Amino acid sequence: MYCPKCGAQVPDNIHICPYCKAPLPAVPLPQQEPQYILTKQQNPISLFASYAKKRICPSQHSVMILACLVLLIAAILLLRPLFRPSITGQWYGDLGIFHFYSDGTGMRNNQEFSYRLSDDQTEIIVMFESGGAETYDIILGRDTLALHYQGQSTELHRVK
């Protein structure tokens, strides 16, 4: 039989529980094991693990993992523009010194210009006040700016 106070299994012929010292009824209780009552042989971790095994099936684990991956990919895509290098600032190289300002204007060797950067940051159009324009293919890094113009290539470096 089982002790009604602590749930421990005890022999049928005793009157006091050897574990909690509670008096036992004269008529034994029905022989069914209580669910999820801790005994000296069980610990809370193993009890929780056995309960979790019964409640979560492998397909639920797969759904949870997939949901986490989807959230991670969404976060990366949403935060990516925050870590994209910026063209604004001062750059120097063989073509001289370039200043790119955040308002779309700039200077090259003391000559003012306006510029437009493509959405994918692979091309920049520089329009000079004299009416001329130059289109550069670019590769923008954190501290380097590679320019390709009319078959010539040069690299500018960010002034820190």
PDB file of C-alpha atoms in Angstrom:
ATOM      1  CA  MET A   1       0.000   0.000   0.000  1.00  0.00           C
ATOM      2  CA  TYR A   2       0.968   3.669  -0.182  1.00  0.00           C
ATOM      3  CA  CYS A   3       1.235   6.254   2.567  1.00  0.00           C
ATOM      4  CA  PRO A   4      -1.565   8.832   2.142  1.00  0.00           C
ATOM      5  CA  LYS A   5       0.719  11.616   3.430  1.00  0.00           C
ATOM      6  CA  CYS A   6       4.064  11.173   1.597  1.00  0.00           C
ATOM      7  CA  GLY A   7       3.070   8.691  -1.147  1.00  0.00           C
ATOM      8  CA  ALA A   8       5.812   6.184  -0.301  1.00  0.00           C
ATOM      9  CA  GLN A   9       5.133   2.503  -0.894  1.00  0.00           C
ATOM     10  CA  VAL A  10       5.000   0.682   2.442  1.00  0.00           C
ATOM     11  CA  PRO A  11       4.276  -2.923   3.446  1.00  0.00           C
ATOM     12  CA  ASP A  12       0.627  -3.786   4.121  1.00  0.00           C
ATOM     13  CA  ASN A  13       1.219  -5.049   7.673  1.00  0.00           C
ATOM     14  CA  ILE A  14       2.557  -1.855   9.332  1.00  0.00           C
ATOM     15  CA  HIS A  15       0.622   0.945  11.044  1.00  0.00           C
ATOM     16  CA  ILE A  16       3.141   3.847  10.850  1.00  0.00           C
ATOM     17  CA  CYS A  17       4.918   5.070   7.729  1.00  0.00           C
ATOM     18  CA  PRO A  18       8.691   4.499   8.117  1.00  0.00           C
ATOM     19  CA  TYR A  19       9.445   7.599   5.986  1.00  0.00           C
ATOM     20  CA  CYS A  20       7.191  10.368   7.361  1.00  0.00           C
ATOM     21  CA  LYS A  21       5.976   8.691  10.595  1.00  0.00           C
ATOM     22  CA  ALA A  22       2.324   9.309   9.703  1.00  0.00           C
ATOM     23  CA  PRO A  23      -0.276   6.790  10.958  1.00  0.00           C
ATOM     24  CA  LEU A  24      -1.523   4.427   8.251  1.00  0.00           C
ATOM     25  CA  PRO A  25      -5.181   3.399   7.885  1.00  0.00           C
ATOM     26  CA  ALA A  26      -6.219  -0.017   9.149  1.00  0.00           C
ATOM     27  CA  VAL A  27      -7.740  -0.891   5.761  1.00  0.00           C
ATOM     28  CA  PRO A  28      -5.177  -0.677   2.979  1.00  0.00           C
ATOM     29  CA  LEU A  29      -5.836   1.904   0.244  1.00  0.00           C
ATOM     30  CA  PRO A  30      -6.327   0.690  -3.343  1.00  0.00           C
ATOM     31  CA  GLN A  31      -3.121  -0.449  -5.029  1.00  0.00           C
ATOM     32  CA  GLN A  32      -2.540   2.387  -7.454  1.00  0.00           C
ATOM     33  CA  GLU A  33       0.639   4.358  -7.639  1.00  0.00           C
ATOM     34  CA  PRO A  34       0.130   8.107  -7.141  1.00  0.00           C
ATOM     35  CA  GLN A  35       1.135  10.234 -10.108  1.00  0.00           C
ATOM     36  CA  TYR A  36       4.057  12.632  -9.793  1.00  0.00           C
ATOM     37  CA  ILE A  37       4.537  12.412  -6.035  1.00  0.00           C
ATOM     38  CA  LEU A  38       8.200  12.552  -5.154  1.00  0.00           C
ATOM     39  CA  THR A  39       9.625   9.676  -3.194  1.00  0.00           C
ATOM     40  CA  LYS A  40      13.144   9.173  -1.937  1.00  0.00           C
ATOM     41  CA  GLN A  41      14.009   7.352  -5.173  1.00  0.00           C
ATOM     42  CA  GLN A  42      12.900  10.246  -7.423  1.00  0.00           C
ATOM     43  CA  ASN A  43      14.290  13.714  -7.864  1.00  0.00           C
ATOM     44  CA  PRO A  44      12.519  16.688  -9.457  1.00  0.00           C
ATOM     45  CA  ILE A  45      14.726  16.702 -12.559  1.00  0.00           C
ATOM     46  CA  SER A  46      14.055  13.093 -13.508  1.00  0.00           C
ATOM     47  CA  LEU A  47      10.358  13.592 -12.801  1.00  0.00           C
ATOM     48  CA  PHE A  48      10.247  16.673 -15.057  1.00  0.00           C
ATOM     49  CA  ALA A  49      12.170  14.832 -17.796  1.00  0.00           C
ATOM     50  CA  SER A  50       9.738  11.932 -17.770  1.00  0.00           C
ATOM     51  CA  TYR A  51       6.802  14.361 -17.876  1.00  0.00           C
ATOM     52  CA  ALA A  52       8.378  16.351 -20.734  1.00  0.00           C
ATOM     53  CA  LYS A  53       8.972  13.195 -22.766  1.00  0.00           C
ATOM     54  CA  LYS A  54       5.287  12.410 -22.572  1.00  0.00           C
ATOM     55  CA  ARG A  55       4.113  15.929 -23.489  1.00  0.00           C
ATOM     56  CA  ILE A  56       6.395  17.044 -26.378  1.00  0.00           C
ATOM     57  CA  CYS A  57       6.671  14.983 -29.510  1.00  0.00           C
ATOM     58  CA  PRO A  58       9.524  15.235 -32.045  1.00  0.00           C
ATOM     59  CA  SER A  59       7.407  17.159 -34.537  1.00  0.00           C
ATOM     60  CA  GLN A  60       6.900  19.915 -31.941  1.00  0.00           C
ATOM     61  CA  HIS A  61      10.688  20.164 -31.515  1.00  0.00           C
ATOM     62  CA  SER A  62      11.064  20.521 -35.275  1.00  0.00           C
ATOM     63  CA  VAL A  63       8.471  23.283 -35.406  1.00  0.00           C
ATOM     64  CA  MET A  64      10.180  25.141 -32.558  1.00  0.00           C
ATOM     65  CA  ILE A  65      13.599  24.885 -34.238  1.00  0.00           C
ATOM     66  CA  LEU A  66      12.164  26.030 -37.566  1.00  0.00           C
ATOM     67  CA  ALA A  67      10.444  29.000 -35.920  1.00  0.00           C
ATOM     68  CA  CYS A  68      13.716  30.031 -34.254  1.00  0.00           C
ATOM     69  CA  LEU A  69      15.564  29.829 -37.568  1.00  0.00           C
ATOM     70  CA  VAL A  70      12.924  31.943 -39.312  1.00  0.00           C
ATOM     71  CA  LEU A  71      13.175  34.592 -36.571  1.00  0.00           C
ATOM     72  CA  LEU A  72      16.978  34.598 -36.797  1.00  0.00           C
ATOM     73  CA  ILE A  73      16.949  35.060 -40.581  1.00  0.00           C
ATOM     74  CA  ALA A  74      14.359  37.848 -40.311  1.00  0.00           C
ATOM     75  CA  ALA A  75      16.457  39.636 -37.689  1.00  0.00           C
ATOM     76  CA  ILE A  76      19.578  39.406 -39.862  1.00  0.00           C
ATOM     77  CA  LEU A  77      17.738  40.783 -42.903  1.00  0.00           C
ATOM     78  CA  LEU A  78      16.181  43.627 -40.914  1.00  0.00           C
ATOM     79  CA  LEU A  79      19.397  44.632 -39.143  1.00  0.00           C
ATOM     80  CA  ARG A  80      21.717  44.268 -42.152  1.00  0.00           C
ATOM     81  CA  PRO A  81      21.356  47.897 -43.332  1.00  0.00           C
ATOM     82  CA  LEU A  82      22.569  49.100 -39.931  1.00  0.00           C
ATOM     83  CA  PHE A  83      25.933  47.425 -40.502  1.00  0.00           C
ATOM     84  CA  ARG A  84      26.371  48.401 -44.158  1.00  0.00           C
ATOM     85  CA  PRO A  85      29.431  50.611 -44.728  1.00  0.00           C
ATOM     86  CA  SER A  86      28.712  54.274 -45.521  1.00  0.00           C
ATOM     87  CA  ILE A  87      30.305  56.315 -48.290  1.00  0.00           C
ATOM     88  CA  THR A  88      30.038  59.560 -46.317  1.00  0.00           C
ATOM     89  CA  GLY A  89      33.322  60.940 -45.107  1.00  0.00           C
ATOM     90  CA  GLN A  90      36.720  61.873 -46.496  1.00  0.00           C
ATOM     91  CA  TRP A  91      38.624  59.569 -48.869  1.00  0.00           C
ATOM     92  CA  TYR A  92      42.054  59.924 -50.502  1.00  0.00           C
ATOM     93  CA  GLY A  93      43.871  58.175 -53.342  1.00  0.00           C
ATOM     94  CA  ASP A  94      45.408  58.629 -56.823  1.00  0.00           C
ATOM     95  CA  LEU A  95      42.439  60.697 -58.012  1.00  0.00           C
ATOM     96  CA  GLY A  96      42.838  63.164 -55.162  1.00  0.00           C
ATOM     97  CA  ILE A  97      40.778  63.785 -52.075  1.00  0.00           C
ATOM     98  CA  PHE A  98      37.046  63.111 -52.104  1.00  0.00           C
ATOM     99  CA  HIS A  99      34.585  64.399 -49.512  1.00  0.00           C
ATOM    100  CA  PHE A 100      31.175  62.718 -49.572  1.00  0.00           C
ATOM    101  CA  TYR A 101      28.522  64.367 -47.388  1.00  0.00           C
ATOM    102  CA  SER A 102      25.303  62.707 -46.263  1.00  0.00           C
ATOM    103  CA  ASP A 103      23.132  65.239 -48.148  1.00  0.00           C
ATOM    104  CA  GLY A 104      24.327  63.965 -51.564  1.00  0.00           C
ATOM    105  CA  THR A 105      26.936  66.649 -52.146  1.00  0.00           C
ATOM    106  CA  GLY A 106      30.684  66.513 -52.033  1.00  0.00           C
ATOM    107  CA  MET A 107      34.015  67.873 -53.167  1.00  0.00           C
ATOM    108  CA  ARG A 108      36.900  66.462 -55.207  1.00  0.00           C
ATOM    109  CA  ASN A 109      40.120  68.473 -55.235  1.00  0.00           C
ATOM    110  CA  ASN A 110      38.143  71.609 -54.204  1.00  0.00           C
ATOM    111  CA  GLN A 111      35.578  71.118 -56.981  1.00  0.00           C
ATOM    112  CA  GLU A 112      31.980  70.772 -55.768  1.00  0.00           C
ATOM    113  CA  PHE A 113      29.722  67.998 -57.040  1.00  0.00           C
ATOM    114  CA  SER A 114      26.553  66.134 -56.243  1.00  0.00           C
ATOM    115  CA  TYR A 115      26.347  62.354 -56.228  1.00  0.00           C
ATOM    116  CA  ARG A 116      23.829  59.567 -56.275  1.00  0.00           C
ATOM    117  CA  LEU A 117      24.634  56.126 -54.932  1.00  0.00           C
ATOM    118  CA  SER A 118      22.771  53.131 -56.370  1.00  0.00           C
ATOM    119  CA  ASP A 119      20.537  51.180 -53.980  1.00  0.00           C
ATOM    120  CA  ASP A 120      22.793  48.145 -54.060  1.00  0.00           C
ATOM    121  CA  GLN A 121      25.887  50.382 -53.503  1.00  0.00           C
ATOM    122  CA  THR A 122      27.688  49.157 -56.639  1.00  0.00           C
ATOM    123  CA  GLU A 123      27.576  52.374 -58.661  1.00  0.00           C
ATOM    124  CA  ILE A 124      27.957  56.072 -57.965  1.00  0.00           C
ATOM    125  CA  ILE A 125      27.140  58.916 -60.345  1.00  0.00           C
ATOM    126  CA  VAL A 126      29.126  62.095 -59.707  1.00  0.00           C
ATOM    127  CA  MET A 127      27.654  65.255 -61.297  1.00  0.00           C
ATOM    128  CA  PHE A 128      29.902  68.308 -61.406  1.00  0.00           C
ATOM    129  CA  GLU A 129      28.606  71.883 -61.359  1.00  0.00           C
ATOM    130  CA  SER A 130      30.304  72.462 -64.721  1.00  0.00           C
ATOM    131  CA  GLY A 131      27.758  70.056 -66.203  1.00  0.00           C
ATOM    132  CA  GLY A 132      29.949  66.995 -66.562  1.00  0.00           C
ATOM    133  CA  ALA A 133      29.120  63.649 -64.956  1.00  0.00           C
ATOM    134  CA  GLU A 134      31.123  60.532 -64.253  1.00  0.00           C
ATOM    135  CA  THR A 135      29.717  57.099 -63.437  1.00  0.00           C
ATOM    136  CA  TYR A 136      31.933  54.880 -61.309  1.00  0.00           C
ATOM    137  CA  ASP A 137      31.509  51.211 -60.559  1.00  0.00           C
ATOM    138  CA  ILE A 138      32.421  50.851 -56.911  1.00  0.00           C
ATOM    139  CA  ILE A 139      33.189  48.276 -54.277  1.00  0.00           C
ATOM    140  CA  LEU A 140      32.604  49.833 -50.871  1.00  0.00           C
ATOM    141  CA  GLY A 141      34.377  48.447 -47.836  1.00  0.00           C
ATOM    142  CA  ARG A 142      34.668  49.787 -44.300  1.00  0.00           C
ATOM    143  CA  ASP A 143      37.917  51.671 -44.979  1.00  0.00           C
ATOM    144  CA  THR A 144      38.446  51.258 -48.742  1.00  0.00           C
ATOM    145  CA  LEU A 145      36.531  52.386 -51.802  1.00  0.00           C
ATOM    146  CA  ALA A 146      37.499  50.747 -55.100  1.00  0.00           C
ATOM    147  CA  LEU A 147      36.562  52.877 -58.125  1.00  0.00           C
ATOM    148  CA  HIS A 148      36.368  51.644 -61.730  1.00  0.00           C
ATOM    149  CA  TYR A 149      36.000  54.333 -64.406  1.00  0.00           C
ATOM    150  CA  GLN A 150      36.606  54.056 -68.172  1.00  0.00           C
ATOM    151  CA  GLY A 151      38.707  50.921 -67.835  1.00  0.00           C
ATOM    152  CA  GLN A 152      40.872  52.326 -65.053  1.00  0.00           C
ATOM    153  CA  SER A 153      40.773  51.250 -61.445  1.00  0.00           C
ATOM    154  CA  THR A 154      41.930  53.004 -58.335  1.00  0.00           C
ATOM    155  CA  GLU A 155      41.423  52.611 -54.645  1.00  0.00           C
ATOM    156  CA  LEU A 156      40.549  55.307 -52.164  1.00  0.00           C
ATOM    157  CA  HIS A 157      41.187  55.017 -48.433  1.00  0.00           C
ATOM    158  CA  ARG A 158      39.070  56.497 -45.681  1.00  0.00           C
ATOM    159  CA  VAL A 159      40.663  59.323 -43.713  1.00  0.00           C
ATOM    160  CA  LYS A 160      40.313  58.502 -40.027  1.00  0.00           C
TER     161      LYS A 160
END
